[in-house]
Amino acid sequence: MTRLCDLAPSNIRAIAPYQPGKPITELAREMNLNPENIIKLASNENPLGVSPKAYEAMQEALEDIARYPDGNSFALRDCLCRKFGLQPDQLIFGNGSNDILELAARAFLTPGTEAVYSQHAFAVYPLVTLATGATGISVPARNFGHDLDAMLAAVRDKTRIVFIANPNNPTGTLLAKAELRAFLAKVPEHVLVVLDEAYDEYLPAESKSEALLWLKEFSNLLISRTMSKAYGLAGLRIGYGVAAPEVADLINRVRQPFNVNSVAQAAAVAALSDEDFVQRTYALNQAGMAQITQGLTSLGLDYIPSYGNFVSFHVTDAAGVYQQLLKAGVIVRPVAAYEMPDYLRVSIGLYAENDRFLEVLEQVLKVPT
Ligand code: PMP
């Protein structure tokens, strides 16, 4: 007798499930630890929490929770148009920016087509590609970053999407603006370039993306941004995409009408206006990055210089060290699934969290695993 699950499409069965950072509550249950003594530096979340303005907006939005959200996210759309000088029909809203990536894949990929992405790039690109039945082409990285020449060479008639993470997660690498722009000018028009800028807010002013300005020139560019990182709204799930109106229109056709909840919409509007919070987040991350990278160096560990709110460091027996850190109540992220079996990724936390991570890591490295 044929089993139901054997009849599922082979492209679905081929998907390797996404491995999220371990939640604090899960580790507390598994190791019988007090959740208050656990620190999670595993999902690139904002250690400052959420902007007080956004928090207030959420409370207010809860009053109206019996109603469906505005399926067009009018207030949020308006807010982003003003902030970035966009037209309303250029925007797509998502239940996190993962949703934007998936919607783009669903709108443009079919079996027989291809999507190109880099080795060590964000895990969701292969995932959303395979789910559509399209073929994923992973291009070898150069110094852990995207090799744009090789990626361009991988583009063929069948290619519909090129995914680029800038900065990339989990490597933290950043492409120079001029290089990226030159790449866009060379990508054929039948290919959508999905430029994932989840960590743009962590870049120093001179390195921040100018891609929104490039939209006038490139009608095959989709920029994706998130409210999960610097804006501290990871649990609410909200992100957005910006593209040419024609592209946004197609993507919006596969979007569920109420994919972004009302509390998230209200919080996002308030968060976008709280520039002071984003500035504090940036400053804390800069200081924490220096603290952690100096600490890693003192421990004799190599790391990949990172432009995000996390850093991946080299360690022999990464799986063993990960387990030992867990036992001590410190959650980091293994990145073996990213073809980086000898690395662990740590998110930048509060000063005391970074300190505890370094202290525990030092202890763990002393004891043979
Ligand atoms: N892109 C990149 C590069 C990421 O690292 C992440 C978060 N891990 C996302 C997109 C998705 O984040 P979210 O769905 O929370 O917006």
Coordinates of C-alpha atoms and ligand atoms in Angstrom, one line a residue:
M1 CA 0.0 0.0 0.0
T2 CA 1.4 3.4 -0.9
R3 CA 1.9 5.7 2.1
L4 CA 0.4 9.1 2.0
C5 CA 3.7 10.9 2.8
D6 CA 5.5 9.0 0.0
L7 CA 3.1 10.6 -2.4
A8 CA 4.1 14.1 -1.3
P9 CA 6.0 15.9 -4.1
S10 CA 9.7 15.0 -4.1
N11 CA 10.7 18.6 -3.9
I12 CA 8.8 19.0 -0.6
R13 CA 10.3 15.8 0.8
A14 CA 13.8 17.1 -0.2
I15 CA 13.4 20.3 2.0
A16 CA 15.7 20.3 5.0
P17 CA 13.7 21.8 7.8
Y18 CA 14.8 25.3 9.0
Q19 CA 16.6 25.0 12.4
P20 CA 15.6 28.0 14.5
G21 CA 17.6 29.2 17.6
K22 CA 16.6 27.2 20.6
P23 CA 13.9 29.0 22.7
I24 CA 14.8 29.7 26.3
T25 CA 11.7 27.8 27.6
E26 CA 12.8 24.7 25.6
L27 CA 16.3 24.7 27.1
A28 CA 14.9 25.3 30.6
R29 CA 12.6 22.2 30.1
E30 CA 15.3 20.0 28.6
M31 CA 18.1 20.7 31.1
N32 CA 15.9 21.6 34.1
L33 CA 17.4 25.1 34.3
N34 CA 15.8 28.3 35.6
P35 CA 14.8 30.3 32.5
E36 CA 15.9 33.4 34.3
N37 CA 19.5 32.1 34.3
I38 CA 19.5 31.4 30.6
I39 CA 20.8 33.8 28.0
K40 CA 19.8 33.5 24.4
L41 CA 22.2 34.9 21.8
A42 CA 20.9 32.7 19.0
S43 CA 18.4 34.5 16.8
N44 CA 19.8 38.0 16.2
E45 CA 17.1 39.5 18.3
N46 CA 17.3 43.0 19.8
P47 CA 18.7 42.8 23.3
L48 CA 17.1 46.2 24.2
G49 CA 13.7 44.6 23.6
V50 CA 11.1 46.8 21.9
S51 CA 10.8 50.6 21.6
P52 CA 8.5 51.9 24.4
K53 CA 6.5 53.8 21.7
A54 CA 5.9 50.6 19.8
Y55 CA 4.9 48.9 23.0
E56 CA 2.3 51.5 23.8
A57 CA 1.0 51.3 20.2
M58 CA 0.6 47.5 20.6
Q59 CA -1.4 47.9 23.8
E60 CA -3.7 50.4 22.1
A61 CA -4.1 48.1 19.1
L62 CA -5.2 45.2 21.4
E63 CA -8.4 47.1 22.2
D64 CA -9.5 46.5 18.7
I65 CA -8.3 42.9 18.3
A66 CA -11.8 41.5 17.6
R67 CA -11.6 43.2 14.2
Y68 CA -9.7 42.0 11.1
P69 CA -6.5 43.9 10.4
D70 CA -6.5 46.4 7.5
G71 CA -5.5 44.1 4.7
N72 CA -3.8 47.0 2.9
S73 CA -1.8 48.2 5.9
F74 CA -2.8 51.7 5.0
A75 CA -1.2 53.6 7.9
L76 CA 2.0 51.6 7.7
R77 CA 2.2 52.0 3.9
D78 CA 1.7 55.7 4.4
C79 CA 4.4 55.9 7.0
L80 CA 7.0 54.1 4.8
C81 CA 6.1 56.2 1.8
R82 CA 6.8 59.3 3.8
K83 CA 10.0 58.0 5.4
F84 CA 11.6 56.7 2.2
G85 CA 9.9 58.8 -0.5
L86 CA 8.1 55.7 -2.1
Q87 CA 4.9 55.3 -4.0
P88 CA 2.2 53.2 -2.2
D89 CA 2.0 50.7 -5.0
Q90 CA 5.7 49.8 -4.6
L91 CA 5.1 48.1 -1.2
I92 CA 4.4 44.5 -0.1
F93 CA 3.9 43.6 3.5
G94 CA 4.8 40.3 5.1
N95 CA 4.4 38.2 8.2
G96 CA 8.1 38.8 8.8
S97 CA 10.4 39.3 5.9
N98 CA 10.5 35.5 5.5
D99 CA 7.0 35.9 4.1
I100 CA 8.3 38.4 1.5
L101 CA 10.9 35.9 0.4
E102 CA 8.4 33.2 0.1
L103 CA 5.8 35.3 -1.7
A104 CA 8.5 36.4 -4.2
A105 CA 9.3 32.7 -4.8
R106 CA 5.7 31.7 -5.2
A107 CA 5.0 34.6 -7.6
F108 CA 8.0 33.8 -9.9
L109 CA 9.2 30.3 -9.5
T110 CA 7.7 27.1 -11.0
P111 CA 9.2 23.6 -11.6
G112 CA 11.7 23.9 -14.4
T113 CA 12.9 27.4 -13.4
E114 CA 15.9 28.2 -11.2
A115 CA 16.9 30.4 -8.3
V116 CA 20.5 31.4 -7.7
Y117 CA 21.9 32.0 -4.2
S118 CA 25.3 31.9 -2.5
Q119 CA 26.8 29.2 -0.4
H120 CA 26.5 30.1 3.3
A121 CA 23.6 32.5 2.5
F122 CA 20.4 32.7 4.5
A123 CA 18.7 29.3 4.8
V124 CA 15.3 30.4 3.8
Y125 CA 16.3 31.0 0.1
P126 CA 16.8 27.2 -0.7
L127 CA 13.7 26.5 1.4
V128 CA 11.3 28.8 -0.5
T129 CA 12.8 27.8 -3.8
L130 CA 12.4 24.0 -3.2
A131 CA 8.8 24.5 -2.0
T132 CA 7.8 25.8 -5.4
G133 CA 9.4 22.9 -7.3
A134 CA 12.0 25.1 -8.8
T135 CA 15.7 24.2 -8.7
G136 CA 18.1 26.0 -6.4
I137 CA 21.6 26.8 -7.6
S138 CA 24.1 27.4 -4.8
V139 CA 27.1 29.3 -5.9
P140 CA 30.4 28.8 -4.0
A141 CA 31.2 31.7 -1.7
R142 CA 34.3 33.9 -1.9
N143 CA 35.8 34.6 1.5
F144 CA 32.4 33.6 3.0
G145 CA 30.6 36.3 1.0
H146 CA 28.7 36.4 -2.2
D147 CA 30.8 35.9 -5.4
L148 CA 28.8 38.2 -7.7
D149 CA 30.7 37.3 -10.8
A150 CA 30.2 33.6 -10.2
M151 CA 26.5 34.3 -9.4
L152 CA 26.1 36.2 -12.6
A153 CA 27.7 33.4 -14.6
A154 CA 25.2 31.0 -13.0
V155 CA 22.2 33.0 -14.4
R156 CA 20.6 31.3 -17.4
D157 CA 17.4 31.5 -19.4
K158 CA 15.6 29.4 -16.7
T159 CA 16.7 31.7 -13.9
R160 CA 13.9 33.7 -12.4
I161 CA 15.3 34.9 -9.0
V162 CA 18.8 35.7 -7.6
F163 CA 18.7 36.0 -3.8
I164 CA 21.3 38.3 -2.2
A165 CA 21.6 38.9 1.6
N166 CA 23.4 42.1 2.3
P167 CA 24.7 41.9 5.0
N168 CA 24.5 38.1 4.9
N169 CA 23.5 35.9 7.8
P170 CA 25.3 33.9 9.2
T171 CA 28.6 35.2 7.8
G172 CA 27.9 38.9 8.4
T173 CA 29.7 39.8 5.1
L174 CA 28.8 43.0 3.2
L175 CA 29.0 43.7 -0.5
A176 CA 30.3 47.1 -1.6
K177 CA 27.6 49.4 -3.0
A178 CA 29.4 49.9 -6.3
E179 CA 29.9 46.2 -6.8
L180 CA 26.3 45.5 -6.1
R181 CA 25.1 48.2 -8.4
A182 CA 27.4 47.0 -11.2
F183 CA 25.9 43.5 -10.7
L184 CA 22.4 44.8 -11.0
A185 CA 23.2 46.5 -14.2
K186 CA 24.4 43.2 -15.7
V187 CA 21.6 40.9 -14.5
P188 CA 19.2 40.2 -17.4
E189 CA 15.8 41.7 -17.1
H190 CA 14.0 38.4 -16.9
V191 CA 15.6 37.8 -13.5
L192 CA 14.3 39.3 -10.2
V193 CA 17.0 40.2 -7.8
V194 CA 15.8 39.8 -4.3
L195 CA 18.0 42.0 -2.1
D196 CA 17.5 41.0 1.5
E197 CA 18.5 43.9 3.8
A198 CA 17.4 42.5 7.1
Y199 CA 20.4 44.0 8.9
D200 CA 20.8 47.4 7.1
E201 CA 20.1 49.3 10.3
Y202 CA 23.3 47.9 11.8
L203 CA 25.5 49.5 9.2
P204 CA 27.4 52.7 9.7
A205 CA 26.0 55.7 7.8
E206 CA 28.5 55.5 5.0
S207 CA 27.8 51.8 4.3
K208 CA 24.0 51.9 4.5
S209 CA 22.1 50.7 1.5
E210 CA 21.2 53.1 -1.3
A211 CA 19.2 50.4 -3.1
L212 CA 15.8 52.2 -2.6
L213 CA 17.2 54.8 -5.0
W214 CA 18.2 52.2 -7.5
L215 CA 14.5 51.1 -7.9
K216 CA 14.0 53.9 -10.4
E217 CA 16.6 52.3 -12.6
F218 CA 16.0 48.6 -12.1
S219 CA 12.5 47.2 -12.5
N220 CA 13.7 43.7 -11.6
L221 CA 14.8 44.6 -8.1
L222 CA 12.9 43.7 -4.9
I223 CA 14.3 45.0 -1.6
S224 CA 13.3 43.2 1.5
R225 CA 13.4 44.6 5.0
T226 CA 12.4 43.5 8.4
M227 CA 11.1 44.9 11.7
S228 CA 12.5 41.9 13.6
K229 CA 16.0 43.0 14.2
A230 CA 16.9 46.6 15.0
Y231 CA 13.2 47.5 15.5
G232 CA 12.8 44.7 18.1
L233 CA 9.6 43.2 16.8
A234 CA 10.7 39.6 16.0
G235 CA 7.8 38.0 17.9
L236 CA 5.2 40.1 16.1
R237 CA 6.3 39.0 12.6
I238 CA 6.4 41.9 10.2
G239 CA 8.6 42.8 7.3
Y240 CA 8.1 44.6 4.0
G241 CA 9.3 44.5 0.4
V242 CA 9.8 47.4 -2.1
A243 CA 9.8 46.9 -5.8
A244 CA 8.5 48.3 -9.1
P245 CA 4.6 48.5 -9.0
E246 CA 4.2 45.7 -11.5
V247 CA 6.4 43.3 -9.5
A248 CA 4.7 44.3 -6.2
D249 CA 1.3 43.8 -7.8
L250 CA 2.1 40.2 -8.9
I251 CA 3.6 39.4 -5.5
N252 CA 0.5 40.8 -3.7
R253 CA -1.7 38.5 -5.7
V254 CA -0.3 35.5 -3.8
R255 CA -0.4 37.2 -0.4
Q256 CA -3.1 36.2 2.0
P257 CA -5.4 39.2 2.5
F258 CA -4.7 39.4 6.3
N259 CA -1.1 38.1 6.4
V260 CA 0.0 41.0 8.7
N261 CA -1.8 41.3 12.0
S262 CA -3.2 44.6 13.3
V263 CA -1.0 44.7 16.4
A264 CA 2.1 44.3 14.2
Q265 CA 1.0 47.1 11.8
A266 CA 0.4 49.5 14.7
A267 CA 3.7 48.6 16.4
A268 CA 5.6 49.0 13.1
V269 CA 4.3 52.5 12.6
A270 CA 5.4 53.5 16.0
A271 CA 8.7 51.7 15.8
L272 CA 9.6 53.4 12.5
S273 CA 9.1 56.8 14.1
D274 CA 11.3 56.0 17.1
E275 CA 14.7 56.9 15.6
D276 CA 16.2 57.3 19.1
F277 CA 15.6 53.6 19.8
V278 CA 17.2 52.5 16.6
Q279 CA 20.2 54.7 17.3
R280 CA 20.6 53.2 20.8
T281 CA 20.3 49.8 19.2
Y282 CA 23.0 50.6 16.8
A283 CA 25.3 52.0 19.4
L284 CA 24.8 49.0 21.7
N285 CA 25.6 46.7 18.9
Q286 CA 28.8 48.5 17.9
A287 CA 30.0 48.3 21.5
G288 CA 28.9 44.7 21.9
M289 CA 30.6 43.7 18.7
A290 CA 33.9 45.2 19.8
Q291 CA 33.5 43.5 23.2
I292 CA 32.8 40.0 21.7
T293 CA 35.3 40.2 18.9
Q294 CA 38.1 41.3 21.4
G295 CA 37.0 38.5 23.7
L296 CA 37.2 35.9 20.9
T297 CA 40.6 37.2 19.9
S298 CA 41.8 36.9 23.5
L299 CA 40.6 33.3 23.5
G300 CA 42.6 32.7 20.4
L301 CA 39.6 32.2 18.2
D302 CA 39.2 33.4 14.6
Y303 CA 35.9 35.0 13.6
I304 CA 34.4 36.3 10.3
P305 CA 34.3 40.1 10.5
S306 CA 30.6 40.9 10.6
Y307 CA 28.4 43.9 9.6
G308 CA 25.3 42.4 11.4
N309 CA 24.2 42.0 15.0
F310 CA 26.0 38.7 15.3
V311 CA 29.3 37.1 14.5
S312 CA 30.4 33.6 13.5
F313 CA 33.6 32.3 15.1
H314 CA 35.7 29.3 14.4
V315 CA 35.9 26.5 16.9
T316 CA 37.0 22.9 16.8
D317 CA 34.2 20.6 17.8
A318 CA 31.6 23.2 17.3
A319 CA 28.8 20.7 18.1
G320 CA 30.4 19.8 21.4
V321 CA 31.1 23.4 22.4
Y322 CA 27.5 24.3 21.5
Q323 CA 26.2 21.5 23.9
Q324 CA 28.5 22.6 26.7
L325 CA 27.4 26.2 26.3
L326 CA 23.8 25.0 26.5
K327 CA 24.5 23.1 29.7
A328 CA 25.8 26.4 31.2
G329 CA 22.6 28.1 30.1
V330 CA 24.0 30.0 27.1
I331 CA 22.3 29.5 23.7
V332 CA 24.2 30.3 20.5
R333 CA 23.6 29.0 17.0
P334 CA 25.2 26.1 15.3
V335 CA 25.7 26.8 11.6
A336 CA 26.6 23.3 10.3
A337 CA 23.5 23.4 8.1
Y338 CA 25.2 26.4 6.3
E339 CA 28.2 24.3 5.4
M340 CA 30.1 25.8 8.3
P341 CA 30.5 22.8 10.6
D342 CA 33.5 24.4 12.5
Y343 CA 31.7 27.6 13.3
L344 CA 29.2 28.9 15.9
R345 CA 27.2 32.1 15.5
V346 CA 26.6 34.4 18.5
S347 CA 24.2 37.3 18.5
I348 CA 25.4 40.5 20.1
G349 CA 23.6 41.0 23.4
L350 CA 23.7 43.3 26.4
Y351 CA 27.1 44.0 28.0
A352 CA 26.5 41.5 30.8
E353 CA 25.2 38.8 28.4
N354 CA 28.3 39.2 26.1
D355 CA 30.5 39.0 29.2
R356 CA 28.8 35.8 30.5
F357 CA 29.0 34.2 27.0
L358 CA 32.8 34.9 26.9
E359 CA 33.3 33.7 30.4
V360 CA 31.4 30.4 29.8
L361 CA 33.1 29.9 26.4
E362 CA 36.5 30.3 28.1
Q363 CA 35.5 27.6 30.7
V364 CA 34.2 25.3 28.0
L365 CA 37.3 25.6 25.9
K366 CA 39.5 24.6 28.9
V367 CA 37.6 21.3 29.3
P368 CA 38.2 18.8 26.6
T369 CA 34.8 17.9 25.1
Ligands
PMP1 N1 16.8 37.7 6.1 C1 17.9 37.4 6.8 C2 19.2 37.6 6.2 C3 17.7 37.0 8.1 O1 18.8 36.7 8.8 C4 16.5 36.9 8.7 C5 16.2 36.5 10.1 N2 16.9 35.4 10.6 C6 15.4 37.2 7.9 C7 15.6 37.6 6.5 C8 14.0 36.9 8.3 O2 13.6 37.6 9.4 P1 12.0 37.9 9.7 O3 11.2 36.9 9.0 O4 11.9 37.8 11.1 O5 11.8 39.3 9.1

